[in-house]
Coordinates of C-alpha atoms in Angstrom, one line a residue:
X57 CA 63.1 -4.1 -33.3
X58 CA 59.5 -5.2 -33.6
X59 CA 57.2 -3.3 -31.6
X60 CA 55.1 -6.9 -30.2
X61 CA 59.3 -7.9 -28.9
X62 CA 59.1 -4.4 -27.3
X63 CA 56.0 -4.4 -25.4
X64 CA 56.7 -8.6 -24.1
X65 CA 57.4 -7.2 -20.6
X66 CA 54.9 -4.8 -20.5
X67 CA 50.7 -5.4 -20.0
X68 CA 49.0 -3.6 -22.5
X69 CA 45.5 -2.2 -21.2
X70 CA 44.4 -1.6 -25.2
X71 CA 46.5 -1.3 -28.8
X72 CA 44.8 0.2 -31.9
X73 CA 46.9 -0.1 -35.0
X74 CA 49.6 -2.9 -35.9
X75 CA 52.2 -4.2 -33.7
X76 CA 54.3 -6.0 -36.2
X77 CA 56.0 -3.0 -37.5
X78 CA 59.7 -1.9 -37.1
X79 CA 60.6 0.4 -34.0
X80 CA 64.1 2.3 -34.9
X81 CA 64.4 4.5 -32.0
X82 CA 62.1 5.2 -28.2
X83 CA 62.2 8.8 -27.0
X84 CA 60.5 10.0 -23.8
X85 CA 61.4 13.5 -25.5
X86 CA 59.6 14.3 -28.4
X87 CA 61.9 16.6 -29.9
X88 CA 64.0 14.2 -30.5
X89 CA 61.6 12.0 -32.2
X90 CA 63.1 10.7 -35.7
X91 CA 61.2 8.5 -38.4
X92 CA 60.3 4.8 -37.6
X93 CA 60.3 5.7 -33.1
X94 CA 58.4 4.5 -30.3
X95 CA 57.2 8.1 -28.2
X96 CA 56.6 7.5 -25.0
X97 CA 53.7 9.9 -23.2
X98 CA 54.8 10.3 -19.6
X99 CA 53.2 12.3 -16.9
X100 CA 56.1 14.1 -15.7
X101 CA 56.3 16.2 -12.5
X102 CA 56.3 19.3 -14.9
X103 CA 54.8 18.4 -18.3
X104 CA 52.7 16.3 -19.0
X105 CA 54.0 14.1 -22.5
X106 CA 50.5 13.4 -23.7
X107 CA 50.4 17.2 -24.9
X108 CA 53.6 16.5 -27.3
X109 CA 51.9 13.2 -29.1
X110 CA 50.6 15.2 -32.2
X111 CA 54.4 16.7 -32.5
X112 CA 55.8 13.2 -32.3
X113 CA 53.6 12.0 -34.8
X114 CA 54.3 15.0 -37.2
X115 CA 58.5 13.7 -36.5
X116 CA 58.0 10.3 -37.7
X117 CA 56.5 8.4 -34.7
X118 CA 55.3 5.4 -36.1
X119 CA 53.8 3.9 -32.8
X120 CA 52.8 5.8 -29.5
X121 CA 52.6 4.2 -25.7
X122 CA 50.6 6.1 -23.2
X123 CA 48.7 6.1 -20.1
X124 CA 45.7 7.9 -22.2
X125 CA 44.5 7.1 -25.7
X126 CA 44.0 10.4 -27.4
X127 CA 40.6 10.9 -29.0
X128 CA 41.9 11.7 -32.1
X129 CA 44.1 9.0 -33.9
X130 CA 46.4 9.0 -37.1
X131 CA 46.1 6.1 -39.5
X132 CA 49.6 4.8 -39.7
X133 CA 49.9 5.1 -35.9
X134 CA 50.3 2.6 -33.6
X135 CA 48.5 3.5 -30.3
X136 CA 49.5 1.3 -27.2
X137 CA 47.5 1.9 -23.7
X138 CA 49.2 1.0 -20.3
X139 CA 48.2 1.4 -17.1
X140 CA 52.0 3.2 -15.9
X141 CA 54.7 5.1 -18.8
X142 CA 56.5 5.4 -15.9
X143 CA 56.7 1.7 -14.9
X144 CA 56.9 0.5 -18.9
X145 CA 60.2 2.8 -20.1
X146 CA 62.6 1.4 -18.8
X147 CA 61.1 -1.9 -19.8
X148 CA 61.0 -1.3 -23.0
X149 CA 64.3 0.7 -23.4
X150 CA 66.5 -2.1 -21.6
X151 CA 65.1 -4.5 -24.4
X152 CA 65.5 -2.2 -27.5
X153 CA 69.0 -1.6 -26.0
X154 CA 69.3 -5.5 -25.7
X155 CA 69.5 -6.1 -21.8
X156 CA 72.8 -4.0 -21.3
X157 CA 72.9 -4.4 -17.8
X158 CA 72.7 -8.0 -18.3
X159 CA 76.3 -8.1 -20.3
X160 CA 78.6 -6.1 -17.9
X161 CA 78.2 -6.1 -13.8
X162 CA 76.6 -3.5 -12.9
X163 CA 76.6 -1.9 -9.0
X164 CA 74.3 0.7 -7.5
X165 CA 75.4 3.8 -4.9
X166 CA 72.3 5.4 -3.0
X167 CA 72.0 7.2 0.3
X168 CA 72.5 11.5 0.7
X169 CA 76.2 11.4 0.7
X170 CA 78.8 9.7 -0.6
X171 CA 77.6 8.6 -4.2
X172 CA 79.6 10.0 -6.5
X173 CA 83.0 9.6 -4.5
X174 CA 82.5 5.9 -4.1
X175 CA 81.0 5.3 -7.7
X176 CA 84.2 7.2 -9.1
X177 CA 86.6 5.8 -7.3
X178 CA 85.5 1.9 -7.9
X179 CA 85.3 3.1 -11.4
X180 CA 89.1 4.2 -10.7
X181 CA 90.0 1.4 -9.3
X182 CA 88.5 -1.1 -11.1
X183 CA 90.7 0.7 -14.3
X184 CA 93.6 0.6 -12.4
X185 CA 92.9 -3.3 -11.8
X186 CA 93.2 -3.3 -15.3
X187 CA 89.1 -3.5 -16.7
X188 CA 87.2 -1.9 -18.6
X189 CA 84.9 0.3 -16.9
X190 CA 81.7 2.5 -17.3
X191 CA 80.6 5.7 -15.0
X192 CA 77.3 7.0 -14.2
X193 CA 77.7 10.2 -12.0
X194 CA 76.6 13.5 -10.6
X195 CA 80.0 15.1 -11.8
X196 CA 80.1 13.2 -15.6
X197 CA 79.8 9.7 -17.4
X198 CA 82.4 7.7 -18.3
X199 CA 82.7 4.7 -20.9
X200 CA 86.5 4.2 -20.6
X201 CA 88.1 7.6 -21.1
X202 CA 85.3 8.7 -22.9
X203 CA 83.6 11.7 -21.0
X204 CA 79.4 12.3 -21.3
X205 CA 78.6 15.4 -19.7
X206 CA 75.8 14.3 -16.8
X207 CA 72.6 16.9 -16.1
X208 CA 71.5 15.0 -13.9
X209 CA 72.5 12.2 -11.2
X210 CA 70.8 9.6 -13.0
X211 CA 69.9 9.7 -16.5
X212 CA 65.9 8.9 -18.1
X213 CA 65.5 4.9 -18.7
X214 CA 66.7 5.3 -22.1
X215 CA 69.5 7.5 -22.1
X216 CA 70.7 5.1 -19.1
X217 CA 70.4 1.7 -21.2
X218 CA 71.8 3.7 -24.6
X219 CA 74.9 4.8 -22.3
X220 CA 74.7 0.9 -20.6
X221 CA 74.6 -0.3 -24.2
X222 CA 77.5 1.9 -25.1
X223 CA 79.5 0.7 -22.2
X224 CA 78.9 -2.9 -23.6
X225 CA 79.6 -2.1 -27.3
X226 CA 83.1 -0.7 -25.9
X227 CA 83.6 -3.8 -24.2
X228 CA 83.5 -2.8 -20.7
X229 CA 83.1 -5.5 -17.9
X230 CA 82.1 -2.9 -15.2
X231 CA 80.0 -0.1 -14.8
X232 CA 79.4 2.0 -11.3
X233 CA 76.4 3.8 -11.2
X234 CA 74.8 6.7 -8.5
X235 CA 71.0 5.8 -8.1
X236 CA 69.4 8.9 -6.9
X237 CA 65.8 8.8 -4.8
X238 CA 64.6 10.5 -7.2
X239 CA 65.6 7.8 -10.2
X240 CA 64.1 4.6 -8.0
X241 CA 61.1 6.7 -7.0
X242 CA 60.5 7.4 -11.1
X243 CA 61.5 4.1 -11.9
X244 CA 64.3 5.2 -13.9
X245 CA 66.3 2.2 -13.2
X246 CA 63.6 -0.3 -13.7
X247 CA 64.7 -3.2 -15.8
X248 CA 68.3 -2.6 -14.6
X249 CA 69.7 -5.8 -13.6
X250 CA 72.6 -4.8 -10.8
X251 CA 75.5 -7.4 -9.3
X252 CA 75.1 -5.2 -5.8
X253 CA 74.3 -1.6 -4.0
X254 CA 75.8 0.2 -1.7
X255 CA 74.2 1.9 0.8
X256 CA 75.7 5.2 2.2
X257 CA 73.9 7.0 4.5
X258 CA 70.6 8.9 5.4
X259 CA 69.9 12.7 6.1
X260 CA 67.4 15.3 4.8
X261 CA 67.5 16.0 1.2
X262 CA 64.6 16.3 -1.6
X263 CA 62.2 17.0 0.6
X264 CA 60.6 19.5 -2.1
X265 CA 59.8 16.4 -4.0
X266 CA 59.3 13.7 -1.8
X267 CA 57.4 15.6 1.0
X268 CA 58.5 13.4 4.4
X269 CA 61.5 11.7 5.0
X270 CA 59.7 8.3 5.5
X271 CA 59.2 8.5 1.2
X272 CA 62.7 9.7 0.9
X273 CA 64.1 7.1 3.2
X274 CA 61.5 4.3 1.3
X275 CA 62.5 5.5 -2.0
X276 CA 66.2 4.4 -1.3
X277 CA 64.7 1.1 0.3
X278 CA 63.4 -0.1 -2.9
X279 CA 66.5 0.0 -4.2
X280 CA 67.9 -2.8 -2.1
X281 CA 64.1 -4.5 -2.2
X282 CA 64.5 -4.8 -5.7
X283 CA 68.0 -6.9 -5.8
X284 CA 68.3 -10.2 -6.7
X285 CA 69.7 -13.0 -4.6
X286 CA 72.6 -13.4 -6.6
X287 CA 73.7 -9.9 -5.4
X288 CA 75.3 -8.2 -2.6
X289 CA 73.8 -5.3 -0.6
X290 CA 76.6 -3.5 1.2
X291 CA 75.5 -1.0 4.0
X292 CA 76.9 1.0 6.7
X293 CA 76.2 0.3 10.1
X294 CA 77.1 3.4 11.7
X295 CA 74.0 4.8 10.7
X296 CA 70.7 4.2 12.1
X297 CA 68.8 3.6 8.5
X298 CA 71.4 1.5 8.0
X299 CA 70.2 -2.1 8.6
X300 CA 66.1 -0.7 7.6
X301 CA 68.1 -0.3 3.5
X302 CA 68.1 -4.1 3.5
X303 CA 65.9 -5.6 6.0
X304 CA 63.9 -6.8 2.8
X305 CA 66.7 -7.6 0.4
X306 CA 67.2 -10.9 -0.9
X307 CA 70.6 -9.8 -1.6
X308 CA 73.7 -11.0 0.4
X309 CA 73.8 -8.6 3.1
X310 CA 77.5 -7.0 4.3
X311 CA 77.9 -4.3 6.6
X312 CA 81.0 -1.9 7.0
X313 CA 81.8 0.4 10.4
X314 CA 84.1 2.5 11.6
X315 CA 82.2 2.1 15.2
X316 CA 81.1 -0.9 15.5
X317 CA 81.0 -4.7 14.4
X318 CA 81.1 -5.4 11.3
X319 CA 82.3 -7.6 8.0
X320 CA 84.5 -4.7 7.1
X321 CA 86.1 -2.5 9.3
X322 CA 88.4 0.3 9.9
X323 CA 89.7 3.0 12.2
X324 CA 92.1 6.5 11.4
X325 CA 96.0 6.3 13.0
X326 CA 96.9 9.7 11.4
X327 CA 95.4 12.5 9.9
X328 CA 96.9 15.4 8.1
X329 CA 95.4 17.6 5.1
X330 CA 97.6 15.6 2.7
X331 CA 95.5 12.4 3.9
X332 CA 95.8 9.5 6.1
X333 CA 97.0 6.5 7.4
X334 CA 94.2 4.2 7.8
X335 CA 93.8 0.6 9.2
X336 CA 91.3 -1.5 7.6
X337 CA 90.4 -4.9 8.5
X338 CA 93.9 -5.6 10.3
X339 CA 96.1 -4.1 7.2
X340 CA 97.7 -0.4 7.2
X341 CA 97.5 2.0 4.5
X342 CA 97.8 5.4 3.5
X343 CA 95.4 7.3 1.6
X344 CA 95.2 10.7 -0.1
X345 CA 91.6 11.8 1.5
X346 CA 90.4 13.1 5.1
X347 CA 87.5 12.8 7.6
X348 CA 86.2 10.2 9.2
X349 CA 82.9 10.1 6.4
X350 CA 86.1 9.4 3.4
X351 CA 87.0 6.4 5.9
X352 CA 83.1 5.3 5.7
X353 CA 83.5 6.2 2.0
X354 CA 86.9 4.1 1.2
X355 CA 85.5 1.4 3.3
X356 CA 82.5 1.0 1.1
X357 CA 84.9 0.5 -2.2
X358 CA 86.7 -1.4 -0.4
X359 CA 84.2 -4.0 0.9
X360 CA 82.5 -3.9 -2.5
X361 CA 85.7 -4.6 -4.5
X362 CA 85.8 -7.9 -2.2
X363 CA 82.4 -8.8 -2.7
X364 CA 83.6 -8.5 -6.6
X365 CA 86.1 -11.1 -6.1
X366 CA 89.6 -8.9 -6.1
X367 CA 92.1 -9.6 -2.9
X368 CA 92.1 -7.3 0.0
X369 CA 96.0 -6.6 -0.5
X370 CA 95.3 -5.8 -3.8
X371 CA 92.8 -3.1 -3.0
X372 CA 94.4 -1.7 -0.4
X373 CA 97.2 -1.1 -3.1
X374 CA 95.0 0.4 -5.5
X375 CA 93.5 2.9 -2.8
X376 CA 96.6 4.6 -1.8
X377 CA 97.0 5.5 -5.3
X378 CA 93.5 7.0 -5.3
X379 CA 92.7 11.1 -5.1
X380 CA 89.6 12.5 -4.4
X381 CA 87.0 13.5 -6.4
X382 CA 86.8 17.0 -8.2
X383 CA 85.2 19.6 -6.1
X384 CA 85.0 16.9 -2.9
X385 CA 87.3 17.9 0.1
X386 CA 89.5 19.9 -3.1
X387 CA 92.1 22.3 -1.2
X388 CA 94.1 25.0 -2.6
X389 CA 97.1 25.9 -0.7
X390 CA 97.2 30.1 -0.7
X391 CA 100.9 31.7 -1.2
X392 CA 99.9 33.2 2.1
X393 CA 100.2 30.3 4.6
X394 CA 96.0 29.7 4.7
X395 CA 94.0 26.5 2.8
X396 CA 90.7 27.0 0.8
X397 CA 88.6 23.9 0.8
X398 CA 85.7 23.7 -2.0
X399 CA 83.1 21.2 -1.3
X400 CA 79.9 19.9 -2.8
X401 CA 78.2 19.7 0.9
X402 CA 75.0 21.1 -0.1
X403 CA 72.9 19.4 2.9
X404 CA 73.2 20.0 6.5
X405 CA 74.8 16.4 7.3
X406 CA 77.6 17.1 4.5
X407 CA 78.7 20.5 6.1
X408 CA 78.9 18.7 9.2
X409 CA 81.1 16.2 7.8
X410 CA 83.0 18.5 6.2
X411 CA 84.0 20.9 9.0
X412 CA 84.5 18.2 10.9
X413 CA 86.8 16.7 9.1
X414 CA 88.6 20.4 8.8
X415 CA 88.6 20.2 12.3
X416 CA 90.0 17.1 12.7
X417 CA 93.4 18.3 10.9
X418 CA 93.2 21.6 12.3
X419 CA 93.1 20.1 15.6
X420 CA 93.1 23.8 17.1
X421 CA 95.6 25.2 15.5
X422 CA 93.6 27.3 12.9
X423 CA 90.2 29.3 12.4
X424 CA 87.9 28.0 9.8
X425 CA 86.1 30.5 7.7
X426 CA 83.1 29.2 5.7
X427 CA 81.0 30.5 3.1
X428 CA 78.0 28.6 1.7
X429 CA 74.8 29.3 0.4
X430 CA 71.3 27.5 -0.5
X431 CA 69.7 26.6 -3.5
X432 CA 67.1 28.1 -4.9
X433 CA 63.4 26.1 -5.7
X434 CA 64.3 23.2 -3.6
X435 CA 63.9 22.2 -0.1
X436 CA 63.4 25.8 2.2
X437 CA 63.6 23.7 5.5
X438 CA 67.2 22.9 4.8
X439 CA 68.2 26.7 4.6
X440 CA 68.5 27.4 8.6
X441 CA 69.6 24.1 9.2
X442 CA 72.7 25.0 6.9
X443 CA 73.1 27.9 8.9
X444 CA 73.3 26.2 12.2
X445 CA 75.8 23.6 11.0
X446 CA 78.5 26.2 9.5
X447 CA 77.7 28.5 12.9
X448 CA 78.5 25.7 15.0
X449 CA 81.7 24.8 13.7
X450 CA 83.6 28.0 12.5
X451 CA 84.8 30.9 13.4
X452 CA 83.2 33.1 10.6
X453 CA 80.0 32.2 8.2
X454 CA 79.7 34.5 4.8
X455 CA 76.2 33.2 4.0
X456 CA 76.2 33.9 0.1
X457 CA 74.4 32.9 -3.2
X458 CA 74.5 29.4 -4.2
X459 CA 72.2 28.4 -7.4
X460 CA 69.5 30.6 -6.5
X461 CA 67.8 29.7 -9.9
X462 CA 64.2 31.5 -10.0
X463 CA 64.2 32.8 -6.4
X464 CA 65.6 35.7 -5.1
X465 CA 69.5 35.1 -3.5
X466 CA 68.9 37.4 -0.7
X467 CA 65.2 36.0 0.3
X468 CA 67.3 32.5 0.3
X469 CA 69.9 34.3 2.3
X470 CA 67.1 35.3 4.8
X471 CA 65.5 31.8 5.4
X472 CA 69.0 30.7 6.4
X473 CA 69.3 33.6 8.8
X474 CA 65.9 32.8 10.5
X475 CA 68.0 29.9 11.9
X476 CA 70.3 31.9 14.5
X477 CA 70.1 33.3 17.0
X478 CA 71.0 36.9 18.3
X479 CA 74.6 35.5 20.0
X480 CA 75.3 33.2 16.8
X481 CA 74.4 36.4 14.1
X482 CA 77.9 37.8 15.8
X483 CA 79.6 35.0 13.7
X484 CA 77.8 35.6 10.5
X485 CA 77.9 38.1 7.5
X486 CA 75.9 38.3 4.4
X487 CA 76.9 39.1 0.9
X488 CA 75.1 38.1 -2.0
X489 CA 77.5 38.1 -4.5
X490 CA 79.4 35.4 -4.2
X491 CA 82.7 36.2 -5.7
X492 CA 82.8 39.1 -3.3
X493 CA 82.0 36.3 -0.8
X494 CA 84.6 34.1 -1.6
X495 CA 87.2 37.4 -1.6
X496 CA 86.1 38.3 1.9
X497 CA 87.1 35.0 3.0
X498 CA 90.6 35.3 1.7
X499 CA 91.0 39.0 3.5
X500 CA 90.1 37.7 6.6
X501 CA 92.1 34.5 6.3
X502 CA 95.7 34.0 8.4
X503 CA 98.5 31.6 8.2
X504 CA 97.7 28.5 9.6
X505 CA 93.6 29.1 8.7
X506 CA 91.2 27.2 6.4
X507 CA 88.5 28.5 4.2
X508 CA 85.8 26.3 3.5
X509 CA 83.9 27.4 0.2
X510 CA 80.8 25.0 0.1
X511 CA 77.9 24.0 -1.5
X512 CA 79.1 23.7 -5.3
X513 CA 81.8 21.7 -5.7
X514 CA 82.8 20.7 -9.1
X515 CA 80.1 22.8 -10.7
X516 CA 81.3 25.4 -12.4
X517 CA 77.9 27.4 -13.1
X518 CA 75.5 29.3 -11.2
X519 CA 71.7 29.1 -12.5
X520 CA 70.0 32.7 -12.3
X521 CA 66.6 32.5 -13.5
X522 CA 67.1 30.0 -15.8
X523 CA 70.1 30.9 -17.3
X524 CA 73.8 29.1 -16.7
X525 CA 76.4 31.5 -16.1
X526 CA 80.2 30.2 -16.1
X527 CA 81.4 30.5 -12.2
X528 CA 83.8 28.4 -10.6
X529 CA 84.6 28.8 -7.1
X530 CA 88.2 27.1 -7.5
X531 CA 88.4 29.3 -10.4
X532 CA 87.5 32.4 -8.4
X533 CA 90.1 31.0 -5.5
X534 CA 92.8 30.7 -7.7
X535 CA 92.5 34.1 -9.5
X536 CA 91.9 35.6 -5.8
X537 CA 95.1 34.1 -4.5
X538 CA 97.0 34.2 -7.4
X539 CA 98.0 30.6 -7.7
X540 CA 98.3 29.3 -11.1
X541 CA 96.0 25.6 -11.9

């Protein structure tokens, strides 16, 4: 493409060189610069991209957009000045990748919870309807059956509209996408044009990066600021950020409840830990999930599959065929008469949910055991606030090792114990290795009990100072209790 087509959308502050040469590929990353590419210099939150411009050049970067026109230039080079890299990638990478988002519908999930169980089960369901559908997750990316491994929730601006671009060049007519804060904050999804978002809810999370809540909470807003009114915003009015996602929106606004009015509704008749029978908007089904935040979660695909034009029967059809996503509410069933539960819930509002939705199948019958950790080199304040939550609603806390990445597991360990108190410490033991954990949970275990091992989920890593080692806590479950996959 020709570099002046690329840079149509953005507002060049100065260009030295030629801008009617041929642009083969744009990189963010210079080592993956190739001959003929745009490099784009961004000021990241640990690098700063201005310091790899030489190495680009020395790749084969024929042109260069920045926010600071280096003093020294190459002849050959074309040098373009904005005011924001930020603000211009995803500009220019939704045009070099021809407007993907434009050729298939596109919907947004944000909010702390919930994401990627509503984003992969529309993207289920939506196959099972019979399209062709694209994924954009926490757990992995999809283009039909075709798996992407996923580092991160959402992927840089030009990654994204490469995979987009992929999902249109293998003919897919949907895509589902988790929009992280931190992907709206950095723009990541600019130039995205979505067919609706979904709002999920709102608790503490990223605070390392966003400081207060009010920019957390503000970074999801944009989201739904930023829809056109030819979209939908869905949200949930059970909670109280609920209605302040889209008080901006010019999006058609729907709300779904499991409390209160709203245009989708429904309410649990039966719970068990094989799932539910649930009512939803005056029609019965059973589903293969539990706790009352799966019913917020279902109602959200529900409501959204509506909005994209399928019949309610029809869905509800679909979603008893649906099972939940890996490492999300995932029990294993112990030769022994006990169940082990492994769970992603890595905020205080997600181990709530979680135990409570233990509790509600348990209905008294059963302790609950839980093990969970914190991790490292991200938001401290969390850490006793994790403790409090698995205190108040089990029988026995192992506080462990999570992803303690370059901090120390058992200073981690300690901030979580600052939370309790000297009556709530009788609950709690500590053990850093979290294998051992997990095994100390199984010998305390009875018939009838439930082990909660949370906090990882469908990872199956744990980062120690840098490095990935292999660990999978339903791995580690299985080989304890000697049940085979």
């Amino acid at each position: 493409m020709i570099l002046n087509e690329l840079l149509s959308t953005v507002k060049p502050l100065a260009v030295v060189g030629q801008t009617d040469i041929d642009i083969t590929g744009v990189d963010i990353d210079s080592r993956r610069i190739k001959e003929g590419h745009l490099f784009v210099a961004q000021q990241g939150t640990q690098v700063d991209g201005h310091k790899f411009i030489p190495k680009a050049i020395e790749l084969g970067a024929r042109a260069i957009l920045c926010e600071n026109m280096p003093k020294v230039k190459e002849s050959g080079v074309t040098y373009v000045q904005v005011e924001s890299t930020e603000d211009a990638v995803g500009k220019v990478a939704t045009l070099f990748y021809g407007n993907p988002s434009k050729k298939l519908k596109l919907v947004g999930v944000t909010g702390t919870n919930g994401k990627t169980t509503i984003a992969t089960l529309l993207y289920n369901m939506f196959r099972k309807f019979g399209y062709r559908c694209g994924l954009l997750s926490t757990v992995c990316n999809y283009i039909e059956d075709d798996a992407i491994p996923a580092d991160h929730t959402t992927p840089d601006p030009i990654e994204l509209n490469y995979l987009l671009h992929r999902m249109v060049e293998a003919g897919c007519q949907y895509a589902f996408m988790e929009c992280s804060s931190h992907a709206i904050a950095q723009k990541r999804i600019g130039g995205l044009e979505f067919v609706g978002g979904i709002f999920t809810n709102l608790t503490r999370d990223h605070l390392d990066y966003h400081k207060t809540f009010e920019n957390y909470r503000n970074a999801k807003k944009t989201f739904f600021d930023g829809l056109p009114k030819t979209a939908f915003a869905i949200t949930n009015a059970d909670d109280k950020n609920g209605m302040v996602m889209v008080q901006n929106t010019r999006a058609v606004v729907k709300t779904y409840s499991t409390r209160t009015m709203a245009d989708f509704k429904a309410k649990i008749l039966e719970c068990h830990f094989g799932g539910m029978y649930l009512e939803i908007d005056g029609r019965e089904v059973g589903v293969q999930f539990i706790g009352k935040f799966n019913v917020s979660n279902l109602l959200a695909v529900y409501g959204t599959a509506v909005m994209l034009g399928e019949k309610p029967e029809n869905i509800l059809l679909v979603m008893s065929t649906l099972k939940s996503v890996s490492g999300r509410l995932d029990p294993i069933q112990s030769p022994d008469g006990y169940t082990a539960i492994v769970d992603y819930a890595h905020t205080p509002d997600a181990l709530q949910n979680v135990l409570k939705a233990i509790h509600e199948v348990l209905d008294g019958k059963g302790h609950v055991i839980t093990v969970c950790g914190a991790g490292g080199n991200r938001d401290k304040g969390k850490r006793p606030l994790m403790a409090q939550e698995a205190v108040k609603q089990s029988d026995k806390v192992i506080i462990t090792s999570d992803n303690p990445r370059f901090e120390d597991p058992q200073d981690i360990i300690n901030d979580m114990l600052a939370g309790l108190d000297a009556q709530q410490m009788k609950k709690v033991v500590s053990i850093v290795d979290r294998k051992e954990a997990i095994r100390t949970a199984c010998l305390m275990a009875q018939k009838g009990d439930v082990i909660l091992v949370a906090g990882k989920g469908h990872e199956d890593y744990q980062e120690i100072k840098g490095i990935k080692h292999h660990f999978d806590d339903k791995e580690v479950l299985r080989e304890i209790m000697n049940v085979e996959k």
